[in-house]
Coordinates of C-alpha atoms in Angstrom, one line a residue:
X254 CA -107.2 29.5 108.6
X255 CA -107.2 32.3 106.0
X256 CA -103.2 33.0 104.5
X257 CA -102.2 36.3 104.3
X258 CA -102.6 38.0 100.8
X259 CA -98.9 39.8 100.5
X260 CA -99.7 43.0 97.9
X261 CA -97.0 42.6 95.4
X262 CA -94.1 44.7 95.0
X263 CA -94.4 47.3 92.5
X264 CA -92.7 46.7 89.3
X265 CA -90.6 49.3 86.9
X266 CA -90.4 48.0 83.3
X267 CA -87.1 48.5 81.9
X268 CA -87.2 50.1 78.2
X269 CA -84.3 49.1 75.9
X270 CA -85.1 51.7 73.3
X271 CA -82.2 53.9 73.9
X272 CA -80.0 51.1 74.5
X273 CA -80.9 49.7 71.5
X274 CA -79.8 53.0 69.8
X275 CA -76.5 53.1 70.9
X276 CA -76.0 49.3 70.2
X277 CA -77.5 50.1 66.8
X278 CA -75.3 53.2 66.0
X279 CA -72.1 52.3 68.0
X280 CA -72.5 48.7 68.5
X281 CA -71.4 49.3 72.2
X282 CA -73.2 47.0 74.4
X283 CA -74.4 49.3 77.5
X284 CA -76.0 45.9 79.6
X285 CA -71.7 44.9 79.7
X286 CA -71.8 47.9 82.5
X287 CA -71.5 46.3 86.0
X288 CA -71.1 49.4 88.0
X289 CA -67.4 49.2 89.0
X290 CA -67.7 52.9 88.9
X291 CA -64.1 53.1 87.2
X292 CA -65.6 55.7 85.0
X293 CA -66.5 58.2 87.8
X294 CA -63.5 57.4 90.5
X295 CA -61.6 58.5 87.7
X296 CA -63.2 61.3 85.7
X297 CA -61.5 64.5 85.8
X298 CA -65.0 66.4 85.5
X299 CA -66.9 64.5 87.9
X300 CA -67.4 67.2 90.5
X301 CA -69.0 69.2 88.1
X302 CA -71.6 66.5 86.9
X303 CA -75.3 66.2 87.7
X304 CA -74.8 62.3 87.4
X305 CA -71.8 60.3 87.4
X306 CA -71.2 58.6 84.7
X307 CA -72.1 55.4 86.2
X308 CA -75.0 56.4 86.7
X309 CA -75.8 57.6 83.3
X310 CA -74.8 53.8 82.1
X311 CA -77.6 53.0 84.9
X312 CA -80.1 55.1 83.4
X313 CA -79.2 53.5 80.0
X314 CA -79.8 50.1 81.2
X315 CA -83.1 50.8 82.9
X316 CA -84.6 52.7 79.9
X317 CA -84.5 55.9 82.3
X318 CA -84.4 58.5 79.2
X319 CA -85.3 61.4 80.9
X320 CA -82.0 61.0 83.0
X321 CA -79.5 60.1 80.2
X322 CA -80.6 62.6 77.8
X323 CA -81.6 65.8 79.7
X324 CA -78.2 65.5 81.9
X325 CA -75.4 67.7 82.0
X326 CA -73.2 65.2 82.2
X327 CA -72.9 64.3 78.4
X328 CA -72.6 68.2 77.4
X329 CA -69.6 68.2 79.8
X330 CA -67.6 65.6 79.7
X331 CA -64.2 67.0 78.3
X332 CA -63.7 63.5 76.1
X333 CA -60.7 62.8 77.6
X334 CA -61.1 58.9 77.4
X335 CA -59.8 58.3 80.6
X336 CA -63.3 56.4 81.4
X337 CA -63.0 54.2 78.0
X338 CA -59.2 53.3 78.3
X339 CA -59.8 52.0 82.2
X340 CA -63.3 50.3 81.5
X341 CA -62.7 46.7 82.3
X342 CA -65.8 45.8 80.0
X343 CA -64.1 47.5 76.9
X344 CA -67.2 50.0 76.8
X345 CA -66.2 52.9 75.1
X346 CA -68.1 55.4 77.3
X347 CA -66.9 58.5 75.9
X348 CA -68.6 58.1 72.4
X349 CA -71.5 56.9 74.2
X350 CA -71.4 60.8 76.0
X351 CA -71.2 61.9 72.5
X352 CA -74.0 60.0 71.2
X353 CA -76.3 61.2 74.1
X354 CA -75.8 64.7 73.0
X355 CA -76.6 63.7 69.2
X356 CA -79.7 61.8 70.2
X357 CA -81.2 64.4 73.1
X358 CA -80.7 67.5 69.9
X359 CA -82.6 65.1 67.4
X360 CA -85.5 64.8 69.8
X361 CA -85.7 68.3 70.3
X362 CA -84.3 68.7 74.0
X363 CA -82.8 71.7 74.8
X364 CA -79.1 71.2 75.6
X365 CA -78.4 71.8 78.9
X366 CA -75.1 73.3 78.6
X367 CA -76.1 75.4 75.8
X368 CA -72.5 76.9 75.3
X369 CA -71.2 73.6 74.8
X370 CA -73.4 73.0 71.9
X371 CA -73.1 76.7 70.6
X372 CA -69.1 75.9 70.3
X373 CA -69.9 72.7 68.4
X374 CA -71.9 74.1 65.9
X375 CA -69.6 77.1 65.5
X376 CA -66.2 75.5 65.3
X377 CA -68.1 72.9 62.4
X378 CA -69.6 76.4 60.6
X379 CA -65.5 77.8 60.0
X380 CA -64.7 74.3 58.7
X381 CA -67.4 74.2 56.5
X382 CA -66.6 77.9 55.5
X383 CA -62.4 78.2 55.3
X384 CA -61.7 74.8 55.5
X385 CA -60.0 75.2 58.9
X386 CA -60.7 76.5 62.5
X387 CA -60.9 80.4 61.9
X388 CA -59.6 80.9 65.9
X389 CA -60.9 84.6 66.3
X390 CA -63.8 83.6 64.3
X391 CA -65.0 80.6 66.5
X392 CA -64.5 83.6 69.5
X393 CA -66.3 86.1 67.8
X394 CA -69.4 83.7 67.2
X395 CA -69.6 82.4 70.8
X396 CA -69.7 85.9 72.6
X397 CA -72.5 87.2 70.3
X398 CA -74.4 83.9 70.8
X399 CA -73.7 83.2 74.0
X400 CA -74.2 87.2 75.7
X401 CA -70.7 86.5 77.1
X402 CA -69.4 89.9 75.9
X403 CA -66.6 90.7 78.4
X404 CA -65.6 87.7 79.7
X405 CA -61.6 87.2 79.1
X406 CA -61.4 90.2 77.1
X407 CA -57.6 90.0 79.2
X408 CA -56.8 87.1 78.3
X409 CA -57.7 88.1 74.3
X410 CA -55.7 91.0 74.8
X411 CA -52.6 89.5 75.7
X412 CA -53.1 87.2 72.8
X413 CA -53.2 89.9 70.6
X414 CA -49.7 91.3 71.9
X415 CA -48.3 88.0 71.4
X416 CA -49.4 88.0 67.9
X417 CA -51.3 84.8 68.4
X418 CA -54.4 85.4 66.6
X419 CA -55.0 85.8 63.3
X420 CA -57.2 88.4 62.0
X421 CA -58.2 86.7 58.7
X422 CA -59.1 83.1 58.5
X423 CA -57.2 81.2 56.0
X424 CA -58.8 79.3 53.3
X425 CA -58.0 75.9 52.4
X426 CA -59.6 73.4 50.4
X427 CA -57.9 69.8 49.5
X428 CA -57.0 69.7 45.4
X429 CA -59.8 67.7 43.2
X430 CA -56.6 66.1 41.3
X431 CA -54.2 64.8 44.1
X432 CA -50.2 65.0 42.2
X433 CA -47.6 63.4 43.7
X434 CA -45.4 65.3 46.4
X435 CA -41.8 65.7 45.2
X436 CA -39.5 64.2 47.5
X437 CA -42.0 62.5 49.1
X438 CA -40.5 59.1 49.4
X439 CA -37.5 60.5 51.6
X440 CA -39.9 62.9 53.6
X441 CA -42.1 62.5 56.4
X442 CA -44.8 64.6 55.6
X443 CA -46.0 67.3 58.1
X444 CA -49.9 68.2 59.3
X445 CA -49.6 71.1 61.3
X446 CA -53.1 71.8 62.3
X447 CA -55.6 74.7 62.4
X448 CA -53.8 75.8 65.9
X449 CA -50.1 75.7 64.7
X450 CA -50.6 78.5 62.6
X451 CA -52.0 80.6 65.0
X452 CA -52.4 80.4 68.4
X453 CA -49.5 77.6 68.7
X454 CA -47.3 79.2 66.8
X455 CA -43.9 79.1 68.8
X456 CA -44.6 75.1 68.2
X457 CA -45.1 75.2 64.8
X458 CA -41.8 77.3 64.5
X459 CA -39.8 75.5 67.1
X460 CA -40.8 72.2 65.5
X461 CA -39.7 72.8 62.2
X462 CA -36.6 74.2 63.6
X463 CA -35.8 71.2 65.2
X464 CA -36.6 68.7 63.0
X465 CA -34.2 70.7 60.2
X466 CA -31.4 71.1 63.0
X467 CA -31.9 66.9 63.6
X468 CA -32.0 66.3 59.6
X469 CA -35.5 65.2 59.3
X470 CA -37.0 66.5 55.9
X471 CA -40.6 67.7 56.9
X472 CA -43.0 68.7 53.8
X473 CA -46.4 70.4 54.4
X474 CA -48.7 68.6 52.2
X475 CA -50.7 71.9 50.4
X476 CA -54.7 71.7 50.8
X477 CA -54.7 69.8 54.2
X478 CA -58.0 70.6 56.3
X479 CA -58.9 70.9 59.8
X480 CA -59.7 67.3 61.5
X481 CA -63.1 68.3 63.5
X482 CA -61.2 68.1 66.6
X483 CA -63.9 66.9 69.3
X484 CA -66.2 69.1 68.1
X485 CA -67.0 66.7 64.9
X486 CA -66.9 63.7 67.4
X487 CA -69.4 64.9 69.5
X488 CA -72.0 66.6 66.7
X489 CA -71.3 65.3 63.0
X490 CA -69.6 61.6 63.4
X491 CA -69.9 61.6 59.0
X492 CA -67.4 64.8 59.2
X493 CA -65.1 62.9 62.3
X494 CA -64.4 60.5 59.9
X495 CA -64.4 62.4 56.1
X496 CA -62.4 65.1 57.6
X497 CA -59.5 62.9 58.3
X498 CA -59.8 60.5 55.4
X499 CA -59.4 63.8 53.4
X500 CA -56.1 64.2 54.6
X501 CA -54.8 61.2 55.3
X502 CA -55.9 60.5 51.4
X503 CA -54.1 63.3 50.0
X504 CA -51.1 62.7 51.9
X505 CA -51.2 59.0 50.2
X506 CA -51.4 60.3 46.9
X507 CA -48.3 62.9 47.0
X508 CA -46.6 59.7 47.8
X509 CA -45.9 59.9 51.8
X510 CA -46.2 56.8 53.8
X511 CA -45.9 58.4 57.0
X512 CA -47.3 61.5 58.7
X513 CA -46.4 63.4 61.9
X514 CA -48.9 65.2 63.7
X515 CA -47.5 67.8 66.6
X516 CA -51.5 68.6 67.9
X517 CA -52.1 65.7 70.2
X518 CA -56.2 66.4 69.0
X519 CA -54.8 66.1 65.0
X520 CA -53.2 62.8 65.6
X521 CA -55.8 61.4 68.2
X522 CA -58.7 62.3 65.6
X523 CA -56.6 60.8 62.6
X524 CA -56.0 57.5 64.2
X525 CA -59.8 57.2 65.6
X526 CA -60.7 57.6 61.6
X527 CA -58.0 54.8 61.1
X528 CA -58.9 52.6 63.5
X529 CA -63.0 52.7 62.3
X530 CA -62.2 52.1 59.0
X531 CA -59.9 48.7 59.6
X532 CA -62.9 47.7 62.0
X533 CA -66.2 48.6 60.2
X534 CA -66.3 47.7 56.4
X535 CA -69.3 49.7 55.9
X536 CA -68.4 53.0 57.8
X537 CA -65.1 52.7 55.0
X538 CA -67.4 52.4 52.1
X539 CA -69.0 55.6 53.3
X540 CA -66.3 57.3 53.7
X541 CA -64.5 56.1 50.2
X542 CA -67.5 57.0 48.3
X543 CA -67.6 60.3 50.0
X544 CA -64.0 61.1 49.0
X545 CA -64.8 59.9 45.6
X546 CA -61.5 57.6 45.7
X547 CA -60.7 54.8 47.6
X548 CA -58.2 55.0 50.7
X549 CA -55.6 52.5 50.3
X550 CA -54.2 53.0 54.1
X551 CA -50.4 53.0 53.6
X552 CA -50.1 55.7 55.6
X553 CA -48.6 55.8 58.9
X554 CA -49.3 58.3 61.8
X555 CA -47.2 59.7 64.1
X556 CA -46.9 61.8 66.7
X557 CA -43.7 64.3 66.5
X558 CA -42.2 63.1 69.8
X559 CA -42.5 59.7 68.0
X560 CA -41.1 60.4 64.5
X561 CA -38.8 62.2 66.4
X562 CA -37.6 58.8 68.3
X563 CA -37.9 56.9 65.2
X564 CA -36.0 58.5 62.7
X565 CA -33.1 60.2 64.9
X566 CA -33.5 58.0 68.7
X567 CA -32.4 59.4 72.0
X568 CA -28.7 58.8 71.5
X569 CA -29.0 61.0 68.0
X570 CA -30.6 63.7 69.9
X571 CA -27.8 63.5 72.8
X572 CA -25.5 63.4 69.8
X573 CA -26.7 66.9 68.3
X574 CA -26.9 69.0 72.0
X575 CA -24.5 71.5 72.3
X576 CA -25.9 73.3 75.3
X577 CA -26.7 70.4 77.7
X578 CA -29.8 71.6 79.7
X579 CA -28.4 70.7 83.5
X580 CA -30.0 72.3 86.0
X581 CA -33.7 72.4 84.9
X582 CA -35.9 70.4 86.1
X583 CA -39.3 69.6 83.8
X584 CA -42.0 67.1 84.4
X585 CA -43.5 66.3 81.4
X586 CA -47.0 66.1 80.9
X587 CA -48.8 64.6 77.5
X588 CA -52.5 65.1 78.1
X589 CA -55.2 63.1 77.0
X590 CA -55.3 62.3 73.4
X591 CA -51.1 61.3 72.8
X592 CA -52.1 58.0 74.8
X593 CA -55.3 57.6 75.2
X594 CA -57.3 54.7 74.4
X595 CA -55.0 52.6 73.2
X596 CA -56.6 50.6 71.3
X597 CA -56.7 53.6 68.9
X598 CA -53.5 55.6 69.4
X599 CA -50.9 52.1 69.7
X600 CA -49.3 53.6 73.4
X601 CA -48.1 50.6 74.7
X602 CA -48.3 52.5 78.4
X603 CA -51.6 55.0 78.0
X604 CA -50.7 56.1 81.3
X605 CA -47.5 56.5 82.0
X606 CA -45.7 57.2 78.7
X607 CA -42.0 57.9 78.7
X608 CA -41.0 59.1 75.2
X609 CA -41.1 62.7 76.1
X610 CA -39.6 62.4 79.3
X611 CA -36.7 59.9 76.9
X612 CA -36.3 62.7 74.6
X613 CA -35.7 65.1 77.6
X614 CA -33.8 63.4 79.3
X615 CA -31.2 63.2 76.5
X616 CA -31.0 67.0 76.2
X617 CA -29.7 67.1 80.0
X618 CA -32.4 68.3 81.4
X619 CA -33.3 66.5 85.1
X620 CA -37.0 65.2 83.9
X621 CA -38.7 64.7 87.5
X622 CA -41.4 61.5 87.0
X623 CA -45.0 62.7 88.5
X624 CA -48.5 61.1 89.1
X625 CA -50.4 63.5 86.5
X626 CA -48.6 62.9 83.2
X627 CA -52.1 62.4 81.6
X628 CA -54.7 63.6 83.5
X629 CA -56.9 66.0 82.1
X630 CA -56.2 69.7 81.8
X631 CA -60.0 70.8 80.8
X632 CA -59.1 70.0 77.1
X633 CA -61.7 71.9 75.1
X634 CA -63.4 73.8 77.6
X635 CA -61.5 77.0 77.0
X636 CA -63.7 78.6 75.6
X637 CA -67.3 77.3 76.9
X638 CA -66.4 76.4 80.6
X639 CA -63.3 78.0 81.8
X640 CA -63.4 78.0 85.4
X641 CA -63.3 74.1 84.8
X642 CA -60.1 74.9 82.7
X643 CA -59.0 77.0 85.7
X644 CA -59.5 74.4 88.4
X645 CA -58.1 71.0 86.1
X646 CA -55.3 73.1 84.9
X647 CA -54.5 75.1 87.8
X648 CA -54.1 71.9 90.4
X649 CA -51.8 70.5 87.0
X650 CA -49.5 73.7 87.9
X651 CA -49.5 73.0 91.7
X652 CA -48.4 69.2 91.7
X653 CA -45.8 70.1 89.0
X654 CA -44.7 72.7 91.5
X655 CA -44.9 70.1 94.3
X656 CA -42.9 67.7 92.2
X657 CA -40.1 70.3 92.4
X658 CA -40.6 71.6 88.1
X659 CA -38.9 74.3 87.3
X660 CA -41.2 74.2 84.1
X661 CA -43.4 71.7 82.6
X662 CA -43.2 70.4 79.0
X663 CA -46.3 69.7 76.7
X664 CA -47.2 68.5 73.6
X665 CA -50.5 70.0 72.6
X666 CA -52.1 72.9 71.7
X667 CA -54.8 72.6 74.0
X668 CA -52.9 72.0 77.0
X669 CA -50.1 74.8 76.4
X670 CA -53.0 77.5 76.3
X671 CA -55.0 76.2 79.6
X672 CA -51.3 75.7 81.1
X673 CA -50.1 78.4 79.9
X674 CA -52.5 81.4 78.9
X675 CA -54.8 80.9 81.4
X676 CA -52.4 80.9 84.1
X677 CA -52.2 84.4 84.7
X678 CA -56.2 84.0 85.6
X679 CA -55.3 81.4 88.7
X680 CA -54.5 83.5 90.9
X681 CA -51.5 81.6 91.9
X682 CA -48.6 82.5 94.2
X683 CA -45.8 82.1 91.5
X684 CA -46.4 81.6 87.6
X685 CA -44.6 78.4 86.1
X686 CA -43.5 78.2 82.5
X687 CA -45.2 76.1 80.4
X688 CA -43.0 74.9 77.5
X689 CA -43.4 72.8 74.2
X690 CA -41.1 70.3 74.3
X691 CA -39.5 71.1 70.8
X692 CA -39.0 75.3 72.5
X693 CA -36.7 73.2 74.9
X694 CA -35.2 71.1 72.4
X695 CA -34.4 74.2 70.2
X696 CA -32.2 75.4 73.2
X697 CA -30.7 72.6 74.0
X698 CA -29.4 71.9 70.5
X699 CA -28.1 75.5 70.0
X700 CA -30.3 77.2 67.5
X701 CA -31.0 81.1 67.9
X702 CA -33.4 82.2 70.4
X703 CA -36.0 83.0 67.9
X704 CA -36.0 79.5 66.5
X705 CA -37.5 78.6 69.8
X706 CA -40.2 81.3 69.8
X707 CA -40.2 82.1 73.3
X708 CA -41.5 85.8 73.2
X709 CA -44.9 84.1 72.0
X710 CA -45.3 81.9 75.5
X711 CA -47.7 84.2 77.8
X712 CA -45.6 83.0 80.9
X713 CA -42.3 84.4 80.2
X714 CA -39.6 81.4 80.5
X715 CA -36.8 83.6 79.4
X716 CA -36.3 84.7 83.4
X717 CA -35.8 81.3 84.5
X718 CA -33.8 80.2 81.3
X719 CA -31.5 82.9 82.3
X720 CA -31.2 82.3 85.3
X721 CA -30.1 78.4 84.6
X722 CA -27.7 80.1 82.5
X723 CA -29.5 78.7 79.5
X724 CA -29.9 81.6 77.6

């Protein structure tokens, strides 16, 4: 009897260049993936993916370029490294999101999200240029190369009012002769950031108020440059890493061995650069020779709610108060890049930190625990995908609200102007104030109203403040 000839299943090779590229240039291992799907169960952005990011790791593994490197997905993922801090195979999917976007440009594929790419390349060109994010600039470029002429003309307007742009950039180019930093040694030094000067300027003043009021002696290190925020991260991984070792090495040689960093963006993007150097010998040669110096790392970085802890601790705080804030209720919410992963920022609990709420807590204020402490806010999508802003940031204001907040406190830049200028564009039933923490340390510890800056915030918090008899 004749067998049966079965016709054999049809086979798909599996390609390992790509893979191979990533292992090459980020020695991250993509075959590790075993489809938990951690990454997209808990991805802030998912809903507006074409592929999960599961899938994308599929895609990798199978060689399926055309998927992993024509996607949206990599264009719009918000870096928020809530899929690298809950991988349990220690893949660190978010630079692998980057690299996708580096390697689909190089081959000549047009990004997808073109305005994601256009605010890369435009935030890098006004580093290159002034040495720091030039705000109005970096808007200026992306409505004339995007077409986007009118959108949030409002929103720019009431910027404007509040005196929270500036209409010249300002230069800034580290010294070719670093001199030491008189009264270094007894100083913690003090990186503002591109955004402290400008748009977040009732932090920058409210900060430094504090810090004086609490005794800490904070010096501005001249000649300090912008970090690349995630724009460097995601486009030019040589600048993610010089632009940090610039500062960090010029804070070194005035003779600082710590810095505090109040942008949550400044101190995640210093720390990353820290943490690559101590693990890759090579990527630190790179970067010394680029410098021209060698970086001796004896300088520790901190964020200000940290620094804060350190050098004063919750019972100094409670010590200085001399209008307790009883009554108001916050919930405090630290965003993305305070905590997250830590493996590079040192937060021994990435997501469910409790410093601020500490620090709160000893000013008198009732600090009301929550579930969203660190979920993403739309981080730098402000200015290429705001109604992904206005949806993130907008259910933020609705489970503070639910939580029974009278206000929420941040800690970022980022977060207080999608929490806080944008709000007016959410269409919501009641605005909430959005406050830096240090504006509601400023009160509590009895400095003048203008040492807390609160004309500058876009929702008015002086009503409620009032009202709580706090003003």
């Amino acid at each position: 009897m004749a067998k049966t000839q079965q016709a054999s299943p049809e086979t798909t090779p599996i390609k390992a260049d790509l893979a191979r590229r990533v292992q090459e240039e980020l020695g991250q291992n993509v075959y590790l993936c075993y489809q938990c799907v951690k990454c997209s169960s808990g991805c802030p952005v998912a809903e507006f993916f074409d592929w999960q990011p599961n899938q994308i790791m599929r895609a990798l593994q199978l060689g399926q370029e055309d998927i992993a490197l024509e996607s949206q997905t990599p264009w719009l993922c918000a870096s928020c490294q809530t899929c690298t801090t809950r991988c349990p195979q220690g893949l660190d999917i978010t630079a692998i999101m980057e690299f996708l976007t580096r390697e689909a440009k190089a081959r000549g594929i047009k990004p997808p999200v073109s305005q994601v790419n256009t605010f890369n390349e435009a935030f890098l060109r006004e580093v290159r240029l002034w040495g720091r994010a030039y705000e109005l600039g970096l808007m200026a470029e992306m409505k004339l190369r995007t077409g986007d002429l009118f959108s949030d003309l409002d929103l720019g307007a009431k910027m404007i009012a509040r005196n929270k742009l500036n209409f010249l950039p300002s230069p800034s180019r580290p010294p070719r002769r670093v001199k030491p930093v008189e009264g270094a040694a007894s100083a913690v030094a003090y990186y503002p950031g591109c955004s402290l000067h400008s748009t977040a300027a009732e932090f920058n003043t409210s900060a430094e108020a504090v810090c004086k009021a609490l005794g800490m002696t904070l010096i501005e290190p001249p000649g300090w440059v912008c970090c690349g925020s995630s724009a460097a991260h995601r486009a030019d991984p040589e600048a993610a890493l010089r632009l940090p070792l610039v500062n960090l090495a010029l804070i070194e040689g005035g003779g600082f061995t710590e810095v505090t960093m109040p942008c949550a963006a400044c101190f995640n993007r210093h720390k990353a650069a820290l943490y690559e150097i101590r693990h890759d010998g090579e990527r630190r040669a790179q970067a010394e020779k680029a410098l021209g110096r060698p970086y001796h790392d004896t300088v520790e970085v901190t964020t200000l709610i940290e620094a804060i802890l350190r050098h004063v601790g919750a019972e100094g705080v409670a010590a200085k108060v001399s209008k307790p804030l009883a009554g108001l209720k916050v919930v405090c919410y630290y965003g993305c890049l305070l905590t997250r992963p830590p493996q590079v920022t040192g937060a021994p609990h990435p997501e469910n930190p409790t410093d601020m709420d500490d620090l709160l807590a000893a000013l008198g204020a009732e600090v009301i625990d929550w579930s969203y402490k660190t979920t993403c806010c739309g981080a730098a999508h402000s200015l290429t995908r705001p109604d992904i802003v206005l949806k993130l940031s907008g259910s933020l204001i609705e489970h503070a609200r639910a939580a029974g907040a009278d206000a929420i406190a941040v800690a970022c830049p980022l977060c207080h102007t999608n929490l806080d200028a944008r709000q007016f564009q959410m269409k919501l039933d009641k605005p909430m104030p959005v406050l830096y923490f240090t504006q509601i340390m400023a009160l509590a510890l009895g400095l003048p109203e203008k040492a807390a800056a609160l004309h500058k915030n876009l929702v008015d918090p002086r009503p409620l403040l009032r009202k709580k008899g706090l003003l």
